[in-house]
PDB file of C-alpha atoms in Angstrom:
ATOM      1  CA  UNK L   1       0.000   0.000   0.000  1.00  0.00           C
ATOM      2  CA  UNK L   2       1.179   3.533  -0.710  1.00  0.00           C
ATOM      3  CA  UNK L   3       2.357   5.921   1.964  1.00  0.00           C
ATOM      4  CA  UNK L   4      -0.147   6.702   4.661  1.00  0.00           C
ATOM      5  CA  UNK L   5      -1.454  10.128   5.551  1.00  0.00           C
ATOM      6  CA  UNK L   6       0.907  10.379   8.504  1.00  0.00           C
ATOM      7  CA  UNK L   7       3.581  11.183   5.927  1.00  0.00           C
ATOM      8  CA  UNK L   8       1.527  14.108   4.628  1.00  0.00           C
ATOM      9  CA  UNK L   9       0.821  16.219   7.741  1.00  0.00           C
ATOM     10  CA  UNK L  10      -0.372  19.387   6.001  1.00  0.00           C
ATOM     11  CA  UNK L  11      -0.902  18.588   2.336  1.00  0.00           C
ATOM     12  CA  UNK L  12      -4.529  17.647   2.887  1.00  0.00           C
ATOM     13  CA  UNK L  13      -5.608  20.729   4.815  1.00  0.00           C
ATOM     14  CA  UNK L  14      -5.735  23.230   1.943  1.00  0.00           C
ATOM     15  CA  UNK L  15      -2.404  24.772   2.952  1.00  0.00           C
ATOM     16  CA  UNK L  16      -0.746  23.687  -0.290  1.00  0.00           C
ATOM     17  CA  UNK L  17      -1.891  25.095  -3.663  1.00  0.00           C
ATOM     18  CA  UNK L  18      -4.269  22.879  -5.631  1.00  0.00           C
ATOM     19  CA  UNK L  19      -5.126  25.120  -8.586  1.00  0.00           C
ATOM     20  CA  UNK L  20      -4.506  23.919 -12.143  1.00  0.00           C
ATOM     21  CA  UNK L  21      -4.058  20.267 -11.162  1.00  0.00           C
ATOM     22  CA  UNK L  22      -7.146  18.589 -12.637  1.00  0.00           C
ATOM     23  CA  UNK L  23      -6.507  15.537 -14.807  1.00  0.00           C
ATOM     24  CA  UNK L  24      -5.755  16.760 -18.306  1.00  0.00           C
ATOM     25  CA  UNK L  25      -6.700  13.574 -20.160  1.00  0.00           C
ATOM     26  CA  UNK L  26     -10.286  13.185 -18.921  1.00  0.00           C
ATOM     27  CA  UNK L  27     -12.760  14.578 -21.455  1.00  0.00           C
ATOM     28  CA  UNK L  28     -14.851  11.430 -21.725  1.00  0.00           C
ATOM     29  CA  UNK L  29     -15.738   9.055 -18.906  1.00  0.00           C
ATOM     30  CA  UNK L  30     -16.727   5.416 -18.499  1.00  0.00           C
ATOM     31  CA  UNK L  31     -17.960   4.638 -14.982  1.00  0.00           C
ATOM     32  CA  UNK L  32     -18.531   0.978 -14.132  1.00  0.00           C
ATOM     33  CA  UNK L  33     -20.257  -0.043 -10.927  1.00  0.00           C
ATOM     34  CA  UNK L  34     -18.176  -2.651  -9.104  1.00  0.00           C
ATOM     35  CA  UNK L  35     -18.266  -3.078  -5.338  1.00  0.00           C
ATOM     36  CA  UNK L  36     -14.671  -4.252  -5.135  1.00  0.00           C
ATOM     37  CA  UNK L  37     -12.214  -4.992  -3.788  1.00  0.00           C
ATOM     38  CA  UNK L  38     -10.141  -2.780  -6.086  1.00  0.00           C
ATOM     39  CA  UNK L  39      -6.494  -3.558  -6.766  1.00  0.00           C
ATOM     40  CA  UNK L  40      -4.003  -0.701  -7.119  1.00  0.00           C
ATOM     41  CA  UNK L  41      -4.528  -0.609 -10.896  1.00  0.00           C
ATOM     42  CA  UNK L  42      -7.615  -1.424 -12.930  1.00  0.00           C
ATOM     43  CA  UNK L  43      -5.867  -4.063 -15.028  1.00  0.00           C
ATOM     44  CA  UNK L  44      -5.037  -5.921 -11.793  1.00  0.00           C
ATOM     45  CA  UNK L  45      -8.625  -5.923 -10.490  1.00  0.00           C
ATOM     46  CA  UNK L  46     -10.593  -9.164 -10.407  1.00  0.00           C
ATOM     47  CA  UNK L  47     -13.226  -8.216 -12.948  1.00  0.00           C
ATOM     48  CA  UNK L  48     -15.134 -10.274 -15.500  1.00  0.00           C
ATOM     49  CA  UNK L  49     -13.256 -10.638 -18.781  1.00  0.00           C
ATOM     50  CA  UNK L  50     -15.969  -8.676 -20.567  1.00  0.00           C
ATOM     51  CA  UNK L  51     -15.416  -5.716 -18.216  1.00  0.00           C
ATOM     52  CA  UNK L  52     -11.644  -5.794 -18.742  1.00  0.00           C
ATOM     53  CA  UNK L  53     -12.301  -5.843 -22.487  1.00  0.00           C
ATOM     54  CA  UNK L  54     -14.570  -2.817 -22.176  1.00  0.00           C
ATOM     55  CA  UNK L  55     -11.961  -0.933 -20.138  1.00  0.00           C
ATOM     56  CA  UNK L  56      -9.316  -1.722 -22.756  1.00  0.00           C
ATOM     57  CA  UNK L  57     -11.626  -0.555 -25.526  1.00  0.00           C
ATOM     58  CA  UNK L  58     -12.356   2.686 -23.680  1.00  0.00           C
ATOM     59  CA  UNK L  59      -8.689   3.362 -22.955  1.00  0.00           C
ATOM     60  CA  UNK L  60      -7.770   2.890 -26.610  1.00  0.00           C
ATOM     61  CA  UNK L  61     -10.325   5.574 -27.519  1.00  0.00           C
ATOM     62  CA  UNK L  62      -9.070   8.082 -24.943  1.00  0.00           C
ATOM     63  CA  UNK L  63     -11.998   7.533 -22.575  1.00  0.00           C
ATOM     64  CA  UNK L  64     -11.176   7.573 -18.861  1.00  0.00           C
ATOM     65  CA  UNK L  65     -12.421   4.399 -17.112  1.00  0.00           C
ATOM     66  CA  UNK L  66     -13.370   4.462 -13.430  1.00  0.00           C
ATOM     67  CA  UNK L  67     -14.783   1.863 -11.084  1.00  0.00           C
ATOM     68  CA  UNK L  68     -17.533   3.221  -8.836  1.00  0.00           C
ATOM     69  CA  UNK L  69     -19.544   1.906  -5.892  1.00  0.00           C
ATOM     70  CA  UNK L  70     -22.140   3.170  -3.477  1.00  0.00           C
ATOM     71  CA  UNK L  71     -20.734   4.332  -0.166  1.00  0.00           C
ATOM     72  CA  UNK L  72     -20.968   1.686   2.541  1.00  0.00           C
ATOM     73  CA  UNK L  73     -23.054  -0.833   0.643  1.00  0.00           C
ATOM     74  CA  UNK L  74     -22.562  -3.504  -1.984  1.00  0.00           C
ATOM     75  CA  UNK L  75     -24.397  -3.674  -5.285  1.00  0.00           C
ATOM     76  CA  UNK L  76     -27.058  -6.353  -5.587  1.00  0.00           C
ATOM     77  CA  UNK L  77     -26.144  -9.410  -7.622  1.00  0.00           C
ATOM     78  CA  UNK L  78     -27.425  -9.043 -11.180  1.00  0.00           C
ATOM     79  CA  UNK L  79     -26.763 -10.303 -14.682  1.00  0.00           C
ATOM     80  CA  UNK L  80     -26.383  -6.766 -15.999  1.00  0.00           C
ATOM     81  CA  UNK L  81     -23.518  -4.281 -15.692  1.00  0.00           C
ATOM     82  CA  UNK L  82     -24.450  -0.804 -14.438  1.00  0.00           C
ATOM     83  CA  UNK L  83     -22.601   1.899 -16.348  1.00  0.00           C
ATOM     84  CA  UNK L  84     -22.501   5.668 -16.626  1.00  0.00           C
ATOM     85  CA  UNK L  85     -20.884   7.531 -19.506  1.00  0.00           C
ATOM     86  CA  UNK L  86     -20.151  11.241 -19.555  1.00  0.00           C
ATOM     87  CA  UNK L  87     -18.752  13.916 -21.821  1.00  0.00           C
ATOM     88  CA  UNK L  88     -17.007  16.838 -20.121  1.00  0.00           C
ATOM     89  CA  UNK L  89     -16.001  18.359 -23.456  1.00  0.00           C
ATOM     90  CA  UNK L  90     -17.711  21.214 -25.248  1.00  0.00           C
ATOM     91  CA  UNK L  91     -20.173  23.822 -24.045  1.00  0.00           C
ATOM     92  CA  UNK L  92     -22.890  21.321 -23.031  1.00  0.00           C
ATOM     93  CA  UNK L  93     -21.461  18.401 -20.996  1.00  0.00           C
ATOM     94  CA  UNK L  94     -23.765  15.489 -20.315  1.00  0.00           C
ATOM     95  CA  UNK L  95     -24.094  12.352 -18.215  1.00  0.00           C
ATOM     96  CA  UNK L  96     -25.979   9.204 -19.219  1.00  0.00           C
ATOM     97  CA  UNK L  97     -26.724   5.815 -17.679  1.00  0.00           C
ATOM     98  CA  UNK L  98     -27.359   2.282 -18.879  1.00  0.00           C
ATOM     99  CA  UNK L  99     -27.510  -1.354 -17.802  1.00  0.00           C
ATOM    100  CA  UNK L 100     -26.031  -3.965 -20.097  1.00  0.00           C
ATOM    101  CA  UNK L 101     -26.094  -7.727 -20.408  1.00  0.00           C
ATOM    102  CA  UNK L 102     -23.856  -7.523 -23.488  1.00  0.00           C
ATOM    103  CA  UNK L 103     -21.238  -4.806 -23.105  1.00  0.00           C
ATOM    104  CA  UNK L 104     -20.680  -4.819 -26.847  1.00  0.00           C
ATOM    105  CA  UNK L 105     -24.000  -2.984 -27.037  1.00  0.00           C
ATOM    106  CA  UNK L 106     -22.339   0.099 -25.544  1.00  0.00           C
ATOM    107  CA  UNK L 107     -21.295   2.370 -28.417  1.00  0.00           C
ATOM    108  CA  UNK L 108     -18.170   4.078 -27.135  1.00  0.00           C
ATOM    109  CA  UNK L 109     -17.578   5.560 -30.585  1.00  0.00           C
ATOM    110  CA  UNK L 110     -20.607   7.797 -30.075  1.00  0.00           C
ATOM    111  CA  UNK L 111     -19.228   8.921 -26.726  1.00  0.00           C
ATOM    112  CA  UNK L 112     -15.925  10.190 -28.149  1.00  0.00           C
ATOM    113  CA  UNK L 113     -17.915  12.211 -30.676  1.00  0.00           C
ATOM    114  CA  UNK L 114     -19.881  13.813 -27.866  1.00  0.00           C
ATOM    115  CA  UNK L 115     -23.073  11.901 -28.676  1.00  0.00           C
ATOM    116  CA  UNK L 116     -25.119   9.996 -26.096  1.00  0.00           C
ATOM    117  CA  UNK L 117     -25.018   6.267 -26.963  1.00  0.00           C
ATOM    118  CA  UNK L 118     -28.424   4.961 -28.030  1.00  0.00           C
ATOM    119  CA  UNK L 119     -28.341   2.356 -25.272  1.00  0.00           C
ATOM    120  CA  UNK L 120     -28.061   5.019 -22.533  1.00  0.00           C
ATOM    121  CA  UNK L 121     -30.480   7.500 -20.993  1.00  0.00           C
ATOM    122  CA  UNK L 122     -29.527  11.048 -20.060  1.00  0.00           C
ATOM    123  CA  UNK L 123     -29.227  11.794 -16.351  1.00  0.00           C
ATOM    124  CA  UNK L 124     -30.386  15.250 -15.335  1.00  0.00           C
ATOM    125  CA  UNK L 125     -28.854  15.342 -11.863  1.00  0.00           C
ATOM    126  CA  UNK L 126     -25.129  15.900 -11.197  1.00  0.00           C
ATOM    127  CA  UNK L 127     -22.897  13.064 -10.074  1.00  0.00           C
ATOM    128  CA  UNK L 128     -20.270  13.423  -7.348  1.00  0.00           C
ATOM    129  CA  UNK L 129     -17.269  11.106  -7.225  1.00  0.00           C
ATOM    130  CA  UNK L 130     -15.062  10.791  -4.142  1.00  0.00           C
ATOM    131  CA  UNK L 131     -11.809   8.888  -4.578  1.00  0.00           C
ATOM    132  CA  UNK L 132     -11.563   6.126  -1.953  1.00  0.00           C
ATOM    133  CA  UNK L 133      -8.961   3.988  -3.731  1.00  0.00           C
ATOM    134  CA  UNK L 134      -6.945   2.891  -0.719  1.00  0.00           C
ATOM    135  CA  UNK L 135      -4.880   0.264  -2.566  1.00  0.00           C
ATOM    136  CA  UNK L 136      -3.597   3.079  -4.770  1.00  0.00           C
ATOM    137  CA  UNK L 137      -2.891   5.460  -1.885  1.00  0.00           C
ATOM    138  CA  UNK L 138      -3.814   5.074   1.783  1.00  0.00           C
ATOM    139  CA  UNK L 139      -4.799   8.742   2.070  1.00  0.00           C
ATOM    140  CA  UNK L 140      -7.578   8.248  -0.461  1.00  0.00           C
ATOM    141  CA  UNK L 141      -9.227   5.699   1.824  1.00  0.00           C
ATOM    142  CA  UNK L 142      -8.488   7.377   5.140  1.00  0.00           C
ATOM    143  CA  UNK L 143      -9.741  10.775   4.003  1.00  0.00           C
ATOM    144  CA  UNK L 144     -12.047   9.826   1.150  1.00  0.00           C
ATOM    145  CA  UNK L 145     -14.213   7.195   2.874  1.00  0.00           C
ATOM    146  CA  UNK L 146     -15.595   9.438   5.637  1.00  0.00           C
ATOM    147  CA  UNK L 147     -16.115  12.234   3.120  1.00  0.00           C
ATOM    148  CA  UNK L 148     -18.039   9.947   0.780  1.00  0.00           C
ATOM    149  CA  UNK L 149     -20.267   8.777   3.637  1.00  0.00           C
ATOM    150  CA  UNK L 150     -20.902  12.352   4.750  1.00  0.00           C
ATOM    151  CA  UNK L 151     -21.820  13.520   1.257  1.00  0.00           C
ATOM    152  CA  UNK L 152     -24.004  10.456   0.696  1.00  0.00           C
ATOM    153  CA  UNK L 153     -25.974  11.295   3.831  1.00  0.00           C
ATOM    154  CA  UNK L 154     -26.490  14.863   2.659  1.00  0.00           C
ATOM    155  CA  UNK L 155     -26.893  14.236  -1.079  1.00  0.00           C
ATOM    156  CA  UNK L 156     -28.515  10.797  -1.211  1.00  0.00           C
ATOM    157  CA  UNK L 157     -28.339   9.129  -4.593  1.00  0.00           C
ATOM    158  CA  UNK L 158     -25.822  11.507  -6.095  1.00  0.00           C
ATOM    159  CA  UNK L 159     -22.558  10.346  -4.513  1.00  0.00           C
ATOM    160  CA  UNK L 160     -20.297   7.475  -5.516  1.00  0.00           C
ATOM    161  CA  UNK L 161     -16.960   6.216  -4.311  1.00  0.00           C
ATOM    162  CA  UNK L 162     -14.516   5.883  -7.174  1.00  0.00           C
ATOM    163  CA  UNK L 163     -11.128   4.504  -8.104  1.00  0.00           C
ATOM    164  CA  UNK L 164      -8.058   6.711  -8.667  1.00  0.00           C
ATOM    165  CA  UNK L 165      -8.903  10.101 -10.207  1.00  0.00           C
ATOM    166  CA  UNK L 166      -5.368  11.525 -10.228  1.00  0.00           C
ATOM    167  CA  UNK L 167      -3.585  13.653  -7.653  1.00  0.00           C
ATOM    168  CA  UNK L 168      -3.298  11.463  -4.554  1.00  0.00           C
ATOM    169  CA  UNK L 169      -1.495  14.266  -2.737  1.00  0.00           C
ATOM    170  CA  UNK L 170      -4.732  16.271  -2.908  1.00  0.00           C
ATOM    171  CA  UNK L 171      -6.892  13.705  -1.069  1.00  0.00           C
ATOM    172  CA  UNK L 172      -9.687  13.871  -0.296  1.00  0.00           C
ATOM    173  CA  UNK L 173     -10.556  14.416  -3.964  1.00  0.00           C
ATOM    174  CA  UNK L 174     -14.012  15.301  -5.274  1.00  0.00           C
ATOM    175  CA  UNK L 175     -15.048  15.252  -8.952  1.00  0.00           C
ATOM    176  CA  UNK L 176     -18.277  16.846 -10.152  1.00  0.00           C
ATOM    177  CA  UNK L 177     -19.769  15.370 -13.330  1.00  0.00           C
ATOM    178  CA  UNK L 178     -20.625  15.928 -16.061  1.00  0.00           C
ATOM    179  CA  UNK L 179     -18.407  19.042 -16.239  1.00  0.00           C
ATOM    180  CA  UNK L 180     -15.392  17.270 -14.746  1.00  0.00           C
ATOM    181  CA  UNK L 181     -14.727  19.819 -12.023  1.00  0.00           C
ATOM    182  CA  UNK L 182     -11.976  18.697  -9.645  1.00  0.00           C
ATOM    183  CA  UNK L 183     -11.620  19.698  -6.001  1.00  0.00           C
ATOM    184  CA  UNK L 184      -8.864  18.615  -3.624  1.00  0.00           C
ATOM    185  CA  UNK L 185      -7.869  18.624   0.033  1.00  0.00           C
ATOM    186  CA  UNK L 186     -11.569  18.607   0.851  1.00  0.00           C
ATOM    187  CA  UNK L 187     -13.032  18.938   4.305  1.00  0.00           C
ATOM    188  CA  UNK L 188     -16.669  18.062   4.845  1.00  0.00           C
ATOM    189  CA  UNK L 189     -17.654  21.735   4.920  1.00  0.00           C
ATOM    190  CA  UNK L 190     -15.696  22.531   1.758  1.00  0.00           C
ATOM    191  CA  UNK L 191     -17.112  19.509  -0.055  1.00  0.00           C
ATOM    192  CA  UNK L 192     -20.757  20.214   0.701  1.00  0.00           C
ATOM    193  CA  UNK L 193     -20.234  23.854  -0.294  1.00  0.00           C
ATOM    194  CA  UNK L 194     -18.676  22.804  -3.604  1.00  0.00           C
ATOM    195  CA  UNK L 195     -21.388  20.212  -4.283  1.00  0.00           C
ATOM    196  CA  UNK L 196     -24.234  22.600  -3.532  1.00  0.00           C
ATOM    197  CA  UNK L 197     -22.622  25.299  -5.669  1.00  0.00           C
ATOM    198  CA  UNK L 198     -22.315  22.864  -8.576  1.00  0.00           C
ATOM    199  CA  UNK L 199     -25.963  21.887  -8.243  1.00  0.00           C
ATOM    200  CA  UNK L 200     -26.698  25.577  -8.838  1.00  0.00           C
ATOM    201  CA  UNK L 201     -24.313  25.829 -11.771  1.00  0.00           C
ATOM    202  CA  UNK L 202     -21.433  27.503  -9.959  1.00  0.00           C
ATOM    203  CA  UNK L 203     -17.812  26.937  -8.989  1.00  0.00           C
ATOM    204  CA  UNK L 204     -16.283  27.548  -5.558  1.00  0.00           C
ATOM    205  CA  UNK L 205     -12.654  28.634  -5.922  1.00  0.00           C
ATOM    206  CA  UNK L 206     -11.639  27.376  -2.487  1.00  0.00           C
ATOM    207  CA  UNK L 207      -9.756  24.092  -3.105  1.00  0.00           C
ATOM    208  CA  UNK L 208     -10.783  24.076  -6.781  1.00  0.00           C
ATOM    209  CA  UNK L 209      -8.244  22.057  -8.770  1.00  0.00           C
ATOM    210  CA  UNK L 210      -9.679  22.954 -12.170  1.00  0.00           C
ATOM    211  CA  UNK L 211     -11.694  21.433 -14.973  1.00  0.00           C
ATOM    212  CA  UNK L 212     -10.583  18.075 -16.370  1.00  0.00           C
ATOM    213  CA  UNK L 213      -9.566  17.776 -20.001  1.00  0.00           C
ATOM    214  CA  UNK L 214      -7.964  21.234 -20.180  1.00  0.00           C
ATOM    215  CA  UNK L 215      -4.170  21.789 -20.181  1.00  0.00           C
ATOM    216  CA  UNK L 216      -2.946  22.890 -16.771  1.00  0.00           C
ATOM    217  CA  UNK L 217      -1.788  26.410 -17.791  1.00  0.00           C
ATOM    218  CA  UNK L 218      -5.256  27.052 -19.215  1.00  0.00           C
ATOM    219  CA  UNK L 219      -6.840  25.833 -15.992  1.00  0.00           C
ATOM    220  CA  UNK L 220      -4.669  28.387 -14.197  1.00  0.00           C
ATOM    221  CA  UNK L 221      -5.688  31.185 -16.562  1.00  0.00           C
ATOM    222  CA  UNK L 222      -9.374  30.463 -16.001  1.00  0.00           C
ATOM    223  CA  UNK L 223      -8.804  30.348 -12.245  1.00  0.00           C
ATOM    224  CA  UNK L 224      -7.127  33.776 -12.181  1.00  0.00           C
ATOM    225  CA  UNK L 225      -9.896  35.355 -14.278  1.00  0.00           C
ATOM    226  CA  UNK L 226     -12.545  33.939 -11.948  1.00  0.00           C
ATOM    227  CA  UNK L 227     -10.648  35.292  -8.959  1.00  0.00           C
ATOM    228  CA  UNK L 228     -10.281  38.712 -10.616  1.00  0.00           C
ATOM    229  CA  UNK L 229     -13.857  39.078 -11.871  1.00  0.00           C
ATOM    230  CA  UNK L 230     -15.865  37.157  -9.307  1.00  0.00           C
ATOM    231  CA  UNK L 231     -17.550  35.206 -12.119  1.00  0.00           C
ATOM    232  CA  UNK L 232     -18.281  31.751 -10.714  1.00  0.00           C
ATOM    233  CA  UNK L 233     -20.845  30.274 -13.115  1.00  0.00           C
ATOM    234  CA  UNK L 234     -19.533  26.970 -14.472  1.00  0.00           C
ATOM    235  CA  UNK L 235     -19.607  28.070 -18.099  1.00  0.00           C
ATOM    236  CA  UNK L 236     -18.898  31.727 -17.462  1.00  0.00           C
ATOM    237  CA  UNK L 237     -15.133  31.605 -18.000  1.00  0.00           C
ATOM    238  CA  UNK L 238     -13.313  29.810 -20.830  1.00  0.00           C
ATOM    239  CA  UNK L 239     -10.007  30.083 -22.664  1.00  0.00           C
ATOM    240  CA  UNK L 240     -10.586  31.023 -26.303  1.00  0.00           C
ATOM    241  CA  UNK L 241      -6.974  30.804 -27.491  1.00  0.00           C
ATOM    242  CA  UNK L 242      -3.521  30.197 -26.084  1.00  0.00           C
ATOM    243  CA  UNK L 243       0.118  30.040 -27.099  1.00  0.00           C
ATOM    244  CA  UNK L 244       3.443  29.273 -25.465  1.00  0.00           C
ATOM    245  CA  UNK L 245       5.867  32.161 -25.279  1.00  0.00           C
ATOM    246  CA  UNK L 246       9.305  32.099 -23.617  1.00  0.00           C
ATOM    247  CA  UNK L 247       8.326  29.623 -20.948  1.00  0.00           C
ATOM    248  CA  UNK L 248       4.968  31.264 -20.246  1.00  0.00           C
ATOM    249  CA  UNK L 249       1.484  30.602 -21.557  1.00  0.00           C
ATOM    250  CA  UNK L 250      -0.426  33.518 -23.044  1.00  0.00           C
ATOM    251  CA  UNK L 251      -4.210  33.102 -23.103  1.00  0.00           C
ATOM    252  CA  UNK L 252      -7.223  35.043 -24.250  1.00  0.00           C
ATOM    253  CA  UNK L 253      -9.987  34.241 -21.786  1.00  0.00           C
ATOM    254  CA  UNK L 254     -13.654  35.029 -22.305  1.00  0.00           C
ATOM    255  CA  UNK L 255     -15.720  35.971 -19.265  1.00  0.00           C
ATOM    256  CA  UNK L 256     -19.495  36.040 -19.617  1.00  0.00           C
ATOM    257  CA  UNK L 257     -21.643  37.414 -16.814  1.00  0.00           C
ATOM    258  CA  UNK L 258     -25.045  39.082 -16.451  1.00  0.00           C
ATOM    259  CA  UNK L 259     -23.218  42.349 -17.164  1.00  0.00           C
ATOM    260  CA  UNK L 260     -22.086  41.097 -20.559  1.00  0.00           C
ATOM    261  CA  UNK L 261     -19.123  39.411 -22.193  1.00  0.00           C
ATOM    262  CA  UNK L 262     -15.519  40.600 -21.994  1.00  0.00           C
ATOM    263  CA  UNK L 263     -12.075  39.235 -22.813  1.00  0.00           C
ATOM    264  CA  UNK L 264      -8.844  39.201 -20.871  1.00  0.00           C
ATOM    265  CA  UNK L 265      -5.222  38.645 -21.779  1.00  0.00           C
ATOM    266  CA  UNK L 266      -3.776  36.331 -19.150  1.00  0.00           C
ATOM    267  CA  UNK L 267      -0.154  35.272 -18.872  1.00  0.00           C
ATOM    268  CA  UNK L 268       0.727  32.432 -16.511  1.00  0.00           C
ATOM    269  CA  UNK L 269       4.095  30.923 -15.761  1.00  0.00           C
ATOM    270  CA  UNK L 270       5.240  27.800 -13.927  1.00  0.00           C
ATOM    271  CA  UNK L 271       6.034  28.149 -10.249  1.00  0.00           C
ATOM    272  CA  UNK L 272       7.074  25.884  -7.416  1.00  0.00           C
ATOM    273  CA  UNK L 273       5.527  25.691  -3.973  1.00  0.00           C
ATOM    274  CA  UNK L 274       8.079  24.659  -1.383  1.00  0.00           C
ATOM    275  CA  UNK L 275       6.382  23.110   1.652  1.00  0.00           C
ATOM    276  CA  UNK L 276       7.119  24.937   4.897  1.00  0.00           C
ATOM    277  CA  UNK L 277       8.272  23.256   8.073  1.00  0.00           C
ATOM    278  CA  UNK L 278       5.662  20.760   9.196  1.00  0.00           C
ATOM    279  CA  UNK L 279       5.119  19.418   5.678  1.00  0.00           C
ATOM    280  CA  UNK L 280       8.273  17.360   5.918  1.00  0.00           C
ATOM    281  CA  UNK L 281       7.068  14.556   3.669  1.00  0.00           C
ATOM    282  CA  UNK L 282       6.221  16.617   0.682  1.00  0.00           C
ATOM    283  CA  UNK L 283       8.179  17.154  -2.441  1.00  0.00           C
ATOM    284  CA  UNK L 284       8.026  20.548  -4.064  1.00  0.00           C
ATOM    285  CA  UNK L 285       4.673  21.082  -5.753  1.00  0.00           C
ATOM    286  CA  UNK L 286       4.478  22.392  -9.301  1.00  0.00           C
ATOM    287  CA  UNK L 287       1.906  25.137  -9.698  1.00  0.00           C
ATOM    288  CA  UNK L 288       1.376  28.398 -11.635  1.00  0.00           C
ATOM    289  CA  UNK L 289       1.607  32.082 -10.885  1.00  0.00           C
ATOM    290  CA  UNK L 290      -0.105  34.987 -12.576  1.00  0.00           C
ATOM    291  CA  UNK L 291       2.335  37.123 -14.557  1.00  0.00           C
ATOM    292  CA  UNK L 292      -0.199  39.405 -16.261  1.00  0.00           C
ATOM    293  CA  UNK L 293      -3.945  39.924 -16.393  1.00  0.00           C
ATOM    294  CA  UNK L 294      -5.300  42.688 -18.600  1.00  0.00           C
ATOM    295  CA  UNK L 295      -8.799  43.348 -19.854  1.00  0.00           C
ATOM    296  CA  UNK L 296      -8.883  43.504 -23.646  1.00  0.00           C
ATOM    297  CA  UNK L 297     -12.498  44.385 -24.260  1.00  0.00           C
ATOM    298  CA  UNK L 298     -15.123  45.961 -21.984  1.00  0.00           C
ATOM    299  CA  UNK L 299     -18.184  43.951 -21.037  1.00  0.00           C
ATOM    300  CA  UNK L 300     -20.659  44.015 -23.908  1.00  0.00           C
ATOM    301  CA  UNK L 301     -24.212  42.946 -23.208  1.00  0.00           C
TER     302      UNK L 301
END
């Protein structure tokens, strides 16, 4: 088992920066209900051959596979496989659900084109994933399990435990689907605030890691514009263009609010957070700093 949380005395409290650390490669999701146990890696899990084949097929298409389970209870025995698929890409992310006897009936090709597979039904409520993958990292179980139970009590039906989502050092990790919003170092209070905000179409910047599927410098640029403007609607801030320039990333970021739409030039550069005394376990953490933020166009209704 990976290092326990005793080796990470302050990383999980919000003292370390978490911004711009959401998983870059997760635009499309395959979520398979499996009560466990979960091995450290999905290809080592004791799963039916047909499920391993589905995971391999998804991975080859660039779809992120996750195992999920209800907090504190096992799934009932059934001949079908319970699956969710989600697209976090584009302006209108979606989440859909299906149950399959033959997993070949699941059209993953439609998913990577942003189309709901015919065998699935759209889900209108958000889905909250809490990483509890203890065989991957002990902190994910020690911190994630009580958080998952707490959220499940307060948001019944909407919360699932999940396998590794990326960023063990940020446990407890919370992912909000379908938009793929990542939060890290979550306390119970921070998690319920983030979940309730997402249910109302908003982002909370406290402990917000970023949106999955977007390069990390662009996540940082969006974060700094949100902080500058106070625009917290999920779709209210988005990078329109970006380029690398002398070790920095230069972005044009659109911000849309009730006051109108405006654009900002944002320059971010890599930075390193060196843990202070008391965070003796931690390596230096790569992050980003704001080098420039300038409004290009006034808000136009």
